Amino acid sequence: MSVIYKAKLKAAKTAVSEKNYDYAYDLCHDLLELDATSYPVHILLGVSCQHMSKWSEGASVYEKAKLLPKANTLAWQGVCALYEASGDHAKHTEALRELCDRLIAEGNLQKAWECMQKVLVLLEGTGDVRRLVRALEELAPNGPYNALLDVNGADPQPPTIVDLLNRMYRLESDLDSRLIESEVNKRRTRLGAGPISRVRTEVRSEVYAESGLLTTLAQLVEHSMSGPVDQLLENEELYFECLFDRILFVEPRNEAVAQLVNLAEDLVSNDKCSRAFELLIEMDDVGDRAAELVPKLVELFPDSVLAPAARAWMRSDAVDADVANGDADVANGDARESPFAQLQVVKSMERMGRDRACVDAAARARNAQHEFSEKYGAQLPRSRLQVDLASAGSYLRIGPEHAGDAEELFRVCLEADAKCTEAALGLGLATCALGNNEEGCQILQQLVDSDPLNHRAWGGLANAQLAADNTSGAIHAYKQAIAVDPVCAEHHAGLADAYWRLGGEWRSDK
């Protein structure tokens, strides 16, 4: 290295320290003509370019410096300082990331975290939520910068993984909501956009496909398991509510539903989350768990969507049918999509003797059952059978003009449950009402043969025999019905009518 070169290099350093950047700039160019591979000169020139607002040249100088054999972090730090001074937030962010990678490669995790913290602050300041979330994801489990969360002694100290995931959840949840509203408002006025409900569904599908919220919540639950139970349950409820709302848009659906049910079971076992109770009640298909879940829902969550229907279920045998009916009417408004609630409406209408209302309610209930099955892949055979039985019975009571509807539904019920005596009884009565007395009597005879203690079946057979002018057969059947249930007034009245039809000496028995 010549004396002239050394003198110019010293002069360049002095010029930079004295902020005489124009002079330093010229000196550096002279020096590079003498030695194009001098790392210190590249750094001095980069600093000069920054303060002279020569952004492109400065960036180019630093990029060349990175490739020199003696390159160290000064070149990466210089690029960061240059882009920060230029106000180019995007390039500043990328430069900080590259510096972070360099520091990690050198094993300086503390400085690397401080660098990453600057990235997060910068992204938060720009309002670019999506890029901020992506940066946080890189710090999350399985992310390339996850190791930085274990750094000690950094300022500021890295967040815990749970704190990080909570922050991601809040950001992603807010971002998804704002994207949906913004896109819906944009599309709803387009020609041929269709109903707002369809537009919203399409937008939700698109936004949720790009969202990482469910993954974040799943990780949040996983990393909360070693912490306080209350915190775990709170995070499980967040995950459940989000998955519940997005279940139609998650694939594979069967795995998502299984996860949803598992979360619901855990929440219910800890008396948490009304929607978890509601889901399990619906999935149970009014089966073995209803007696456990329904009263608990009413006790813990009296204002929940299913609470009115649950109260109606609990009062199903009450004498005051008006009370149950009132609850069911409320459920019909607040829980229109609930199979459980709609079933209670059907039962309530049936108890009240409002047969046409029962038929209408049954149509809504089938709708709700179909949509629930489509959504969760769960069949509801017991609920469907109860709805169809109630509807068929109402059709039969409305009058002969609907006997065909009753017969069709009773046959459907028997296909679902061949041992359903109520369906067999109804089918026999409906067949008779259609004028097919012989076939109706055969059906009812088969029923009493298989279930001889069914007084209603005997009474139905007796009525059918009487309608077929088989008075002696009717008398025999009425007597069997009375033997099984001696206090049923209908059977005694029917027997008296049969005796009256015989006339003469039999009328004294009436």
Short mmCIF file of C-alpha atoms in Angstrom, two decimals:
data_model
loop_
_atom_site.label_atom_id
_atom_site.label_comp_id
_atom_site.label_asym_id
_atom_site.label_seq_id
_atom_site.Cartn_x
_atom_site.Cartn_y
_atom_site.Cartn_z
CA MET A 1 0.00 0.00 0.00
CA SER A 2 1.59 3.26 -1.18
CA VAL A 3 2.12 6.35 0.94
CA ILE A 4 -0.28 8.31 -1.29
CA TYR A 5 -3.00 5.64 -0.89
CA LYS A 6 -2.57 5.63 2.90
CA ALA A 7 -2.79 9.40 3.04
CA LYS A 8 -5.96 9.52 0.94
CA LEU A 9 -7.60 6.75 3.00
CA LYS A 10 -6.84 8.65 6.22
CA ALA A 11 -8.19 11.84 4.67
CA ALA A 12 -11.39 10.04 3.62
CA LYS A 13 -11.95 8.72 7.14
CA THR A 14 -11.36 12.21 8.58
CA ALA A 15 -13.77 13.76 6.06
CA VAL A 16 -16.52 11.28 7.01
CA SER A 17 -15.99 11.87 10.73
CA GLU A 18 -16.16 15.62 10.10
CA LYS A 19 -19.29 15.13 7.94
CA ASN A 20 -17.51 16.51 4.88
CA TYR A 21 -19.21 13.90 2.71
CA ASP A 22 -18.65 15.57 -0.69
CA TYR A 23 -14.90 15.53 -0.18
CA ALA A 24 -15.00 11.97 1.23
CA TYR A 25 -17.03 10.85 -1.80
CA ASP A 26 -14.39 12.15 -4.24
CA LEU A 27 -11.55 10.66 -2.23
CA CYS A 28 -13.24 7.24 -2.13
CA HIS A 29 -13.65 7.17 -5.89
CA ASP A 30 -9.95 8.04 -6.27
CA LEU A 31 -9.05 5.24 -3.85
CA LEU A 32 -11.20 2.65 -5.67
CA GLU A 33 -9.34 3.42 -8.89
CA LEU A 34 -6.18 2.43 -7.05
CA ASP A 35 -7.73 -0.62 -5.31
CA ALA A 36 -11.22 -1.76 -6.32
CA THR A 37 -11.30 -4.46 -3.60
CA SER A 38 -10.80 -2.26 -0.54
CA TYR A 39 -13.56 -3.06 1.93
CA PRO A 40 -13.02 0.04 4.17
CA VAL A 41 -13.26 2.34 1.16
CA HIS A 42 -16.56 0.74 0.09
CA ILE A 43 -17.96 1.35 3.57
CA LEU A 44 -16.79 5.00 3.60
CA LEU A 45 -18.25 5.55 0.13
CA GLY A 46 -21.55 3.99 1.18
CA VAL A 47 -21.79 6.33 4.18
CA SER A 48 -21.00 9.32 1.95
CA CYS A 49 -23.67 8.30 -0.58
CA GLN A 50 -26.23 8.00 2.19
CA HIS A 51 -25.65 11.54 3.43
CA MET A 52 -25.58 12.91 -0.12
CA SER A 53 -28.92 11.18 -0.90
CA LYS A 54 -27.28 9.08 -3.61
CA TRP A 55 -29.52 6.12 -2.69
CA SER A 56 -29.03 3.87 -5.70
CA GLU A 57 -25.27 4.31 -5.81
CA GLY A 58 -24.96 3.78 -2.07
CA ALA A 59 -27.01 0.55 -2.23
CA SER A 60 -24.87 -0.68 -5.12
CA VAL A 61 -21.66 0.09 -3.20
CA TYR A 62 -22.83 -1.82 -0.14
CA GLU A 63 -23.91 -4.81 -2.26
CA LYS A 64 -20.40 -4.95 -3.76
CA ALA A 65 -18.90 -4.66 -0.27
CA LYS A 66 -20.89 -7.72 0.90
CA LEU A 67 -19.12 -9.82 -1.72
CA LEU A 68 -15.58 -8.82 -0.72
CA PRO A 69 -13.42 -11.31 1.22
CA LYS A 70 -13.13 -9.09 4.30
CA ALA A 71 -16.85 -8.31 4.46
CA ASN A 72 -18.42 -8.05 7.94
CA THR A 73 -21.72 -6.82 9.34
CA LEU A 74 -20.83 -3.19 8.65
CA ALA A 75 -21.97 -3.59 5.04
CA TRP A 76 -25.36 -5.00 6.10
CA GLN A 77 -25.74 -2.33 8.76
CA GLY A 78 -24.85 0.32 6.19
CA VAL A 79 -27.60 -0.82 3.83
CA CYS A 80 -30.11 -0.67 6.69
CA ALA A 81 -29.05 2.86 7.61
CA LEU A 82 -29.19 3.98 3.96
CA TYR A 83 -32.75 2.71 3.37
CA GLU A 84 -33.91 4.06 6.71
CA ALA A 85 -32.60 7.50 5.73
CA SER A 86 -34.22 7.24 2.30
CA GLY A 87 -37.63 6.47 3.82
CA ASP A 88 -38.04 3.34 1.68
CA HIS A 89 -39.81 1.19 4.28
CA ALA A 90 -40.05 -1.92 2.12
CA LYS A 91 -36.34 -2.00 1.27
CA HIS A 92 -35.45 -1.05 4.84
CA THR A 93 -37.45 -4.04 6.11
CA GLU A 94 -35.74 -6.42 3.70
CA ALA A 95 -32.33 -5.01 4.61
CA LEU A 96 -33.05 -5.58 8.31
CA ARG A 97 -34.05 -9.17 7.57
CA GLU A 98 -30.79 -9.75 5.73
CA LEU A 99 -28.86 -8.24 8.64
CA CYS A 100 -30.79 -10.51 11.02
CA ASP A 101 -29.82 -13.57 8.94
CA ARG A 102 -26.18 -12.41 8.95
CA LEU A 103 -26.17 -12.00 12.72
CA ILE A 104 -27.77 -15.42 13.22
CA ALA A 105 -25.09 -16.94 10.97
CA GLU A 106 -22.45 -15.31 13.17
CA GLY A 107 -24.17 -16.67 16.30
CA ASN A 108 -25.13 -13.25 17.64
CA LEU A 109 -28.75 -14.07 18.52
CA GLN A 110 -29.17 -11.13 20.89
CA LYS A 111 -28.37 -8.58 18.19
CA ALA A 112 -30.41 -10.61 15.71
CA TRP A 113 -33.49 -10.34 17.97
CA GLU A 114 -32.97 -6.59 18.35
CA CYS A 115 -32.82 -6.39 14.56
CA MET A 116 -36.02 -8.44 14.19
CA GLN A 117 -37.72 -6.22 16.74
CA LYS A 118 -36.95 -3.25 14.48
CA VAL A 119 -38.59 -5.15 11.60
CA LEU A 120 -41.76 -5.65 13.67
CA VAL A 121 -41.86 -2.01 14.79
CA LEU A 122 -41.34 -0.86 11.22
CA LEU A 123 -44.13 -3.08 9.85
CA GLU A 124 -46.49 -2.03 12.64
CA GLY A 125 -45.75 1.62 11.89
CA THR A 126 -46.55 1.21 8.21
CA GLY A 127 -49.92 -0.38 9.00
CA ASP A 128 -49.15 -3.36 6.76
CA VAL A 129 -50.92 -5.90 8.96
CA ARG A 130 -50.54 -8.83 6.58
CA ARG A 131 -46.76 -8.43 6.38
CA LEU A 132 -46.60 -7.95 10.14
CA VAL A 133 -48.48 -11.20 10.66
CA ARG A 134 -46.15 -12.99 8.25
CA ALA A 135 -43.16 -11.66 10.20
CA LEU A 136 -44.67 -12.89 13.46
CA GLU A 137 -45.32 -16.28 11.87
CA GLU A 138 -41.59 -16.56 11.23
CA LEU A 139 -41.04 -16.23 14.97
CA ALA A 140 -43.75 -18.76 15.80
CA PRO A 141 -43.09 -22.51 16.20
CA ASN A 142 -41.58 -24.04 13.04
CA GLY A 143 -40.72 -20.52 11.81
CA PRO A 144 -37.13 -19.73 10.70
CA TYR A 145 -36.63 -17.18 13.51
CA ASN A 146 -38.27 -19.11 16.36
CA ALA A 147 -34.93 -19.52 18.15
CA LEU A 148 -34.81 -15.75 18.73
CA LEU A 149 -37.59 -16.03 21.33
CA ASP A 150 -35.18 -17.87 23.64
CA VAL A 151 -32.64 -15.03 23.73
CA ASN A 152 -31.78 -13.72 27.21
CA GLY A 153 -30.58 -10.22 28.02
CA ALA A 154 -31.95 -8.57 24.89
CA ASP A 155 -33.63 -5.17 25.02
CA PRO A 156 -36.54 -5.42 24.62
CA GLN A 157 -36.84 -8.97 25.87
CA PRO A 158 -38.52 -11.33 23.34
CA PRO A 159 -42.18 -12.22 24.08
CA THR A 160 -43.19 -15.67 25.25
CA ILE A 161 -44.57 -17.94 22.55
CA VAL A 162 -48.07 -17.61 24.04
CA ASP A 163 -47.86 -13.81 23.99
CA LEU A 164 -46.62 -13.90 20.41
CA LEU A 165 -49.46 -16.19 19.29
CA ASN A 166 -52.01 -14.05 21.13
CA ARG A 167 -50.76 -11.01 19.25
CA MET A 168 -50.97 -12.89 15.97
CA TYR A 169 -54.52 -13.99 16.78
CA ARG A 170 -55.66 -10.43 17.42
CA LEU A 171 -54.02 -9.12 14.26
CA GLU A 172 -55.27 -11.92 12.01
CA SER A 173 -58.79 -11.81 13.40
CA ASP A 174 -59.02 -8.08 12.83
CA LEU A 175 -57.44 -8.36 9.38
CA ASP A 176 -59.89 -11.07 8.25
CA SER A 177 -62.88 -9.01 9.43
CA ARG A 178 -61.69 -5.86 7.68
CA LEU A 179 -60.89 -7.70 4.45
CA ILE A 180 -64.34 -9.32 4.37
CA GLU A 181 -66.20 -6.07 4.98
CA SER A 182 -64.08 -4.16 2.47
CA GLU A 183 -64.46 -6.76 -0.28
CA VAL A 184 -68.19 -7.24 0.33
CA ASN A 185 -68.80 -3.49 0.08
CA LYS A 186 -66.78 -3.41 -3.12
CA ARG A 187 -68.56 -6.33 -4.81
CA ARG A 188 -72.14 -5.83 -3.68
CA THR A 189 -72.69 -2.97 -6.14
CA ARG A 190 -71.34 -4.84 -9.15
CA LEU A 191 -73.75 -5.78 -11.89
CA GLY A 192 -74.93 -9.36 -11.42
CA ALA A 193 -73.39 -9.63 -7.95
CA GLY A 194 -76.43 -11.52 -6.68
CA PRO A 195 -77.85 -11.58 -3.13
CA ILE A 196 -75.68 -10.05 -0.44
CA SER A 197 -75.64 -13.40 1.42
CA ARG A 198 -74.07 -15.09 -1.59
CA VAL A 199 -71.52 -12.30 -2.02
CA ARG A 200 -70.56 -12.53 1.65
CA THR A 201 -70.19 -16.32 1.45
CA GLU A 202 -67.92 -16.05 -1.59
CA VAL A 203 -65.77 -13.40 0.05
CA ARG A 204 -65.51 -15.33 3.32
CA SER A 205 -64.42 -18.41 1.41
CA GLU A 206 -61.65 -16.47 -0.33
CA VAL A 207 -60.43 -14.66 2.79
CA TYR A 208 -60.48 -17.77 4.98
CA ALA A 209 -58.53 -19.72 2.36
CA GLU A 210 -55.66 -17.23 2.75
CA SER A 211 -56.02 -16.78 6.51
CA GLY A 212 -53.70 -18.40 9.02
CA LEU A 213 -55.97 -17.73 11.99
CA LEU A 214 -57.00 -21.32 12.65
CA THR A 215 -53.37 -22.48 12.56
CA THR A 216 -52.43 -19.71 14.99
CA LEU A 217 -55.22 -20.69 17.39
CA ALA A 218 -54.32 -24.38 17.20
CA GLN A 219 -50.73 -23.49 18.14
CA LEU A 220 -51.99 -21.19 20.89
CA VAL A 221 -53.98 -24.03 22.45
CA GLU A 222 -51.03 -26.41 22.15
CA HIS A 223 -48.61 -24.00 23.85
CA SER A 224 -51.14 -23.10 26.57
CA MET A 225 -51.32 -26.67 27.84
CA SER A 226 -48.40 -26.20 30.21
CA GLY A 227 -49.83 -22.97 31.63
CA PRO A 228 -52.81 -22.10 33.86
CA VAL A 229 -55.98 -24.11 33.19
CA ASP A 230 -58.13 -20.98 32.89
CA GLN A 231 -55.86 -19.63 30.17
CA LEU A 232 -55.99 -22.94 28.32
CA LEU A 233 -59.79 -23.03 28.44
CA GLU A 234 -59.99 -19.42 27.29
CA ASN A 235 -57.81 -20.22 24.28
CA GLU A 236 -59.73 -23.42 23.56
CA GLU A 237 -62.93 -21.37 23.51
CA LEU A 238 -61.38 -18.90 21.06
CA TYR A 239 -60.31 -21.77 18.81
CA PHE A 240 -63.71 -23.46 19.08
CA GLU A 241 -65.66 -20.28 18.25
CA CYS A 242 -63.44 -19.54 15.24
CA LEU A 243 -63.58 -23.11 13.92
CA PHE A 244 -67.34 -23.21 14.54
CA ASP A 245 -67.85 -20.08 12.43
CA ARG A 246 -65.57 -21.29 9.63
CA ILE A 247 -66.45 -24.99 9.51
CA LEU A 248 -68.07 -24.69 6.07
CA PHE A 249 -64.84 -23.37 4.62
CA VAL A 250 -62.37 -25.83 6.18
CA GLU A 251 -61.04 -28.88 4.39
CA PRO A 252 -60.94 -31.75 5.07
CA ARG A 253 -64.29 -31.15 6.76
CA ASN A 254 -64.46 -34.46 8.65
CA GLU A 255 -61.16 -33.75 10.43
CA ALA A 256 -62.28 -30.23 11.28
CA VAL A 257 -65.58 -31.51 12.71
CA ALA A 258 -63.73 -34.10 14.79
CA GLN A 259 -61.49 -31.36 16.17
CA LEU A 260 -64.52 -29.19 16.85
CA VAL A 261 -66.26 -31.97 18.79
CA ASN A 262 -63.10 -32.67 20.82
CA LEU A 263 -62.84 -29.02 21.79
CA ALA A 264 -66.55 -28.96 22.67
CA GLU A 265 -66.19 -32.01 24.92
CA ASP A 266 -63.33 -30.40 26.84
CA LEU A 267 -65.16 -27.09 27.20
CA VAL A 268 -68.41 -28.74 28.30
CA SER A 269 -66.60 -30.88 30.87
CA ASN A 270 -65.40 -27.59 32.38
CA ASP A 271 -68.81 -25.86 32.10
CA LYS A 272 -67.52 -23.45 29.44
CA CYS A 273 -68.97 -22.07 26.19
CA SER A 274 -72.70 -22.20 25.40
CA ARG A 275 -72.05 -23.01 21.73
CA ALA A 276 -70.06 -26.07 22.77
CA PHE A 277 -73.08 -27.31 24.74
CA GLU A 278 -75.35 -26.52 21.80
CA LEU A 279 -73.18 -28.43 19.32
CA LEU A 280 -73.06 -31.56 21.49
CA ILE A 281 -76.83 -31.40 22.06
CA GLU A 282 -77.41 -31.24 18.30
CA MET A 283 -74.88 -34.01 17.57
CA ASP A 284 -76.43 -36.23 20.25
CA ASP A 285 -79.62 -36.36 18.12
CA VAL A 286 -81.79 -36.13 21.26
CA GLY A 287 -80.20 -39.32 22.50
CA ASP A 288 -78.63 -40.59 25.69
CA ARG A 289 -76.82 -37.37 26.64
CA ALA A 290 -79.77 -34.98 26.37
CA ALA A 291 -80.77 -35.54 30.00
CA GLU A 292 -77.27 -34.49 31.08
CA LEU A 293 -76.58 -31.65 28.64
CA VAL A 294 -79.93 -29.89 28.25
CA PRO A 295 -80.62 -28.98 31.92
CA LYS A 296 -77.00 -27.90 32.34
CA LEU A 297 -77.24 -25.59 29.34
CA VAL A 298 -80.32 -23.93 30.84
CA GLU A 299 -78.64 -23.56 34.24
CA LEU A 300 -75.28 -22.21 33.00
CA PHE A 301 -76.38 -20.25 29.94
CA PRO A 302 -80.02 -19.18 30.41
CA ASP A 303 -79.73 -16.63 27.58
CA SER A 304 -78.14 -18.92 25.01
CA VAL A 305 -79.76 -19.45 21.62
CA LEU A 306 -80.91 -22.97 22.49
CA ALA A 307 -82.07 -22.18 26.04
CA PRO A 308 -85.76 -21.63 25.08
CA ALA A 309 -85.82 -24.90 23.14
CA ALA A 310 -84.03 -26.63 26.00
CA ARG A 311 -86.69 -25.42 28.44
CA ALA A 312 -89.37 -26.70 26.07
CA TRP A 313 -87.63 -30.10 26.00
CA MET A 314 -87.53 -30.18 29.82
CA ARG A 315 -91.27 -29.39 30.00
CA SER A 316 -92.29 -31.85 27.31
CA ASP A 317 -94.55 -33.74 29.74
CA ALA A 318 -95.92 -30.66 31.48
CA VAL A 319 -99.67 -30.19 31.77
CA ASP A 320 -99.25 -26.51 30.97
CA ALA A 321 -98.48 -26.95 27.29
CA ASP A 322 -98.79 -23.19 26.73
CA VAL A 323 -95.52 -22.65 28.59
CA ALA A 324 -93.60 -25.16 26.49
CA ASN A 325 -95.25 -23.81 23.37
CA GLY A 326 -94.15 -20.27 24.20
CA ASP A 327 -90.55 -21.40 24.65
CA ALA A 328 -90.68 -23.26 21.37
CA ASP A 329 -92.00 -20.20 19.56
CA VAL A 330 -89.05 -18.18 20.86
CA ALA A 331 -86.67 -20.92 19.71
CA ASN A 332 -88.24 -20.79 16.29
CA GLY A 333 -87.17 -17.18 15.98
CA ASP A 334 -83.72 -17.28 17.60
CA ALA A 335 -82.60 -20.75 16.55
CA ARG A 336 -84.12 -21.11 13.12
CA GLU A 337 -81.22 -23.26 11.90
CA SER A 338 -81.17 -25.55 14.94
CA PRO A 339 -82.56 -29.09 14.41
CA PHE A 340 -83.01 -29.45 18.17
CA ALA A 341 -84.99 -26.22 18.49
CA GLN A 342 -87.12 -26.98 15.45
CA LEU A 343 -87.92 -30.44 16.83
CA GLN A 344 -89.19 -28.83 20.04
CA VAL A 345 -91.44 -26.57 17.96
CA VAL A 346 -92.87 -29.61 16.17
CA LYS A 347 -93.53 -31.43 19.45
CA SER A 348 -95.06 -28.36 21.01
CA MET A 349 -97.48 -27.87 18.10
CA GLU A 350 -98.38 -31.55 18.31
CA ARG A 351 -99.15 -31.34 22.04
CA MET A 352 -101.26 -28.26 21.51
CA GLY A 353 -103.28 -29.99 18.81
CA ARG A 354 -102.25 -27.34 16.26
CA ASP A 355 -101.94 -29.84 13.45
CA ARG A 356 -101.45 -27.50 10.50
CA ALA A 357 -98.83 -25.56 12.46
CA CYS A 358 -97.17 -28.88 13.29
CA VAL A 359 -96.94 -29.79 9.60
CA ASP A 360 -95.40 -26.40 8.78
CA ALA A 361 -92.96 -26.71 11.67
CA ALA A 362 -91.97 -30.18 10.48
CA ALA A 363 -91.00 -28.79 7.07
CA ARG A 364 -88.73 -26.22 8.76
CA ALA A 365 -87.27 -28.91 11.01
CA ARG A 366 -86.37 -31.13 8.04
CA ASN A 367 -84.70 -28.15 6.43
CA ALA A 368 -82.63 -27.51 9.56
CA GLN A 369 -81.72 -31.19 9.83
CA HIS A 370 -80.59 -31.31 6.21
CA GLU A 371 -78.42 -28.20 6.54
CA PHE A 372 -76.90 -29.47 9.78
CA SER A 373 -76.04 -32.80 8.17
CA GLU A 374 -74.48 -31.01 5.19
CA LYS A 375 -72.46 -28.78 7.49
CA TYR A 376 -71.19 -31.35 9.98
CA GLY A 377 -71.55 -34.63 8.10
CA ALA A 378 -73.68 -35.93 10.99
CA GLN A 379 -76.97 -37.71 10.45
CA LEU A 380 -79.90 -37.16 12.84
CA PRO A 381 -82.08 -40.27 12.44
CA ARG A 382 -83.86 -40.04 15.80
CA SER A 383 -84.76 -36.39 15.35
CA ARG A 384 -85.94 -37.03 11.80
CA LEU A 385 -88.09 -39.95 12.92
CA GLN A 386 -89.74 -37.85 15.65
CA VAL A 387 -90.42 -35.03 13.20
CA ASP A 388 -91.92 -37.36 10.60
CA LEU A 389 -94.07 -39.18 13.17
CA ALA A 390 -95.49 -35.95 14.53
CA SER A 391 -96.11 -34.58 11.05
CA ALA A 392 -97.76 -37.79 9.86
CA GLY A 393 -100.03 -37.86 12.89
CA SER A 394 -101.05 -34.26 12.26
CA TYR A 395 -101.83 -35.00 8.61
CA LEU A 396 -104.04 -37.87 9.76
CA ARG A 397 -105.93 -35.67 12.21
CA ILE A 398 -106.37 -32.78 9.74
CA GLY A 399 -108.75 -34.90 7.67
CA PRO A 400 -109.15 -37.56 4.96
CA GLU A 401 -107.77 -35.19 2.28
CA HIS A 402 -104.32 -35.58 3.85
CA ALA A 403 -104.50 -39.31 4.59
CA GLY A 404 -102.22 -39.98 1.62
CA ASP A 405 -99.56 -37.63 3.04
CA ALA A 406 -99.87 -39.38 6.38
CA GLU A 407 -99.54 -42.83 4.82
CA GLU A 408 -96.42 -41.81 2.88
CA LEU A 409 -94.73 -40.39 5.97
CA PHE A 410 -95.61 -43.38 8.15
CA ARG A 411 -94.02 -45.67 5.54
CA VAL A 412 -90.88 -43.48 5.64
CA CYS A 413 -90.84 -43.88 9.42
CA LEU A 414 -91.06 -47.65 9.15
CA GLU A 415 -88.20 -47.70 6.66
CA ALA A 416 -86.14 -45.77 9.21
CA ASP A 417 -87.25 -48.02 12.10
CA ALA A 418 -89.08 -51.22 11.25
CA LYS A 419 -89.90 -51.76 14.94
CA CYS A 420 -91.59 -48.39 15.43
CA THR A 421 -95.06 -49.38 16.68
CA GLU A 422 -96.33 -45.81 16.49
CA ALA A 423 -95.50 -45.71 12.77
CA ALA A 424 -97.13 -49.11 12.18
CA LEU A 425 -100.25 -47.96 14.04
CA GLY A 426 -100.38 -44.73 12.06
CA LEU A 427 -99.88 -46.55 8.77
CA GLY A 428 -102.76 -48.87 9.53
CA LEU A 429 -105.06 -45.99 10.42
CA ALA A 430 -103.98 -43.95 7.40
CA THR A 431 -104.55 -46.90 5.09
CA CYS A 432 -108.05 -47.31 6.48
CA ALA A 433 -108.69 -43.59 6.09
CA LEU A 434 -107.84 -43.97 2.40
CA GLY A 435 -110.60 -46.59 2.16
CA ASN A 436 -108.29 -49.62 2.12
CA ASN A 437 -109.88 -51.17 5.20
CA GLU A 438 -108.78 -54.72 4.48
CA GLU A 439 -105.10 -53.75 4.13
CA GLY A 440 -105.35 -51.42 7.13
CA CYS A 441 -106.81 -54.18 9.30
CA GLN A 442 -104.01 -56.55 8.23
CA ILE A 443 -101.36 -54.02 9.23
CA LEU A 444 -103.01 -53.43 12.60
CA GLN A 445 -103.51 -57.15 13.20
CA GLN A 446 -99.81 -57.75 12.60
CA LEU A 447 -99.07 -55.00 15.09
CA VAL A 448 -101.20 -56.45 17.89
CA ASP A 449 -99.78 -59.90 17.18
CA SER A 450 -96.26 -58.55 17.70
CA ASP A 451 -97.21 -56.20 20.55
CA PRO A 452 -100.30 -57.58 22.33
CA LEU A 453 -100.00 -55.11 25.22
CA ASN A 454 -100.33 -52.08 22.95
CA HIS A 455 -103.80 -50.84 23.82
CA ARG A 456 -103.64 -48.11 21.16
CA ALA A 457 -102.97 -50.74 18.50
CA TRP A 458 -105.99 -52.76 19.71
CA GLY A 459 -108.09 -49.59 19.70
CA GLY A 460 -106.91 -48.76 16.18
CA LEU A 461 -107.73 -52.26 14.98
CA ALA A 462 -111.16 -52.01 16.59
CA ASN A 463 -111.85 -48.69 14.83
CA ALA A 464 -110.73 -50.17 11.53
CA GLN A 465 -112.92 -53.23 11.98
CA LEU A 466 -115.86 -51.01 12.80
CA ALA A 467 -115.24 -48.90 9.69
CA ALA A 468 -115.13 -52.14 7.67
CA ASP A 469 -118.54 -53.15 9.17
CA ASN A 470 -116.93 -56.07 11.03
CA THR A 471 -118.75 -55.31 14.26
CA SER A 472 -117.94 -58.57 16.03
CA GLY A 473 -114.25 -58.15 15.20
CA ALA A 474 -114.40 -54.60 16.49
CA ILE A 475 -116.01 -55.73 19.77
CA HIS A 476 -113.26 -58.32 20.28
CA ALA A 477 -110.54 -55.75 19.65
CA TYR A 478 -112.15 -53.17 21.96
CA LYS A 479 -112.35 -55.75 24.73
CA GLN A 480 -108.64 -56.54 24.28
CA ALA A 481 -107.83 -52.83 24.42
CA ILE A 482 -109.85 -52.42 27.63
CA ALA A 483 -108.17 -55.46 29.17
CA VAL A 484 -104.80 -53.78 28.63
CA ASP A 485 -105.95 -50.29 29.67
CA PRO A 486 -109.21 -50.42 31.63
CA VAL A 487 -109.39 -46.65 32.19
CA CYS A 488 -109.19 -45.45 28.59
CA ALA A 489 -112.53 -43.78 27.90
CA GLU A 490 -112.12 -43.99 24.10
CA HIS A 491 -112.08 -47.79 24.19
CA HIS A 492 -115.21 -47.96 26.33
CA ALA A 493 -116.99 -45.48 24.06
CA GLY A 494 -115.96 -47.46 20.99
CA LEU A 495 -117.17 -50.72 22.50
CA ALA A 496 -120.51 -49.13 23.36
CA ASP A 497 -120.85 -47.85 19.78
CA ALA A 498 -120.14 -51.34 18.44
CA TYR A 499 -122.80 -52.87 20.67
CA TRP A 500 -125.28 -50.18 19.60
CA ARG A 501 -124.67 -51.06 15.96
CA LEU A 502 -125.56 -54.67 16.65
CA GLY A 503 -128.99 -53.44 17.76
CA GLY A 504 -131.69 -55.38 19.66
CA GLU A 505 -130.64 -57.01 22.90
CA TRP A 506 -127.04 -55.72 22.54
CA ARG A 507 -128.18 -52.14 22.96
CA SER A 508 -128.74 -52.78 26.66
CA ASP A 509 -124.98 -53.37 26.96
CA LYS A 510 -124.37 -49.90 25.52
#
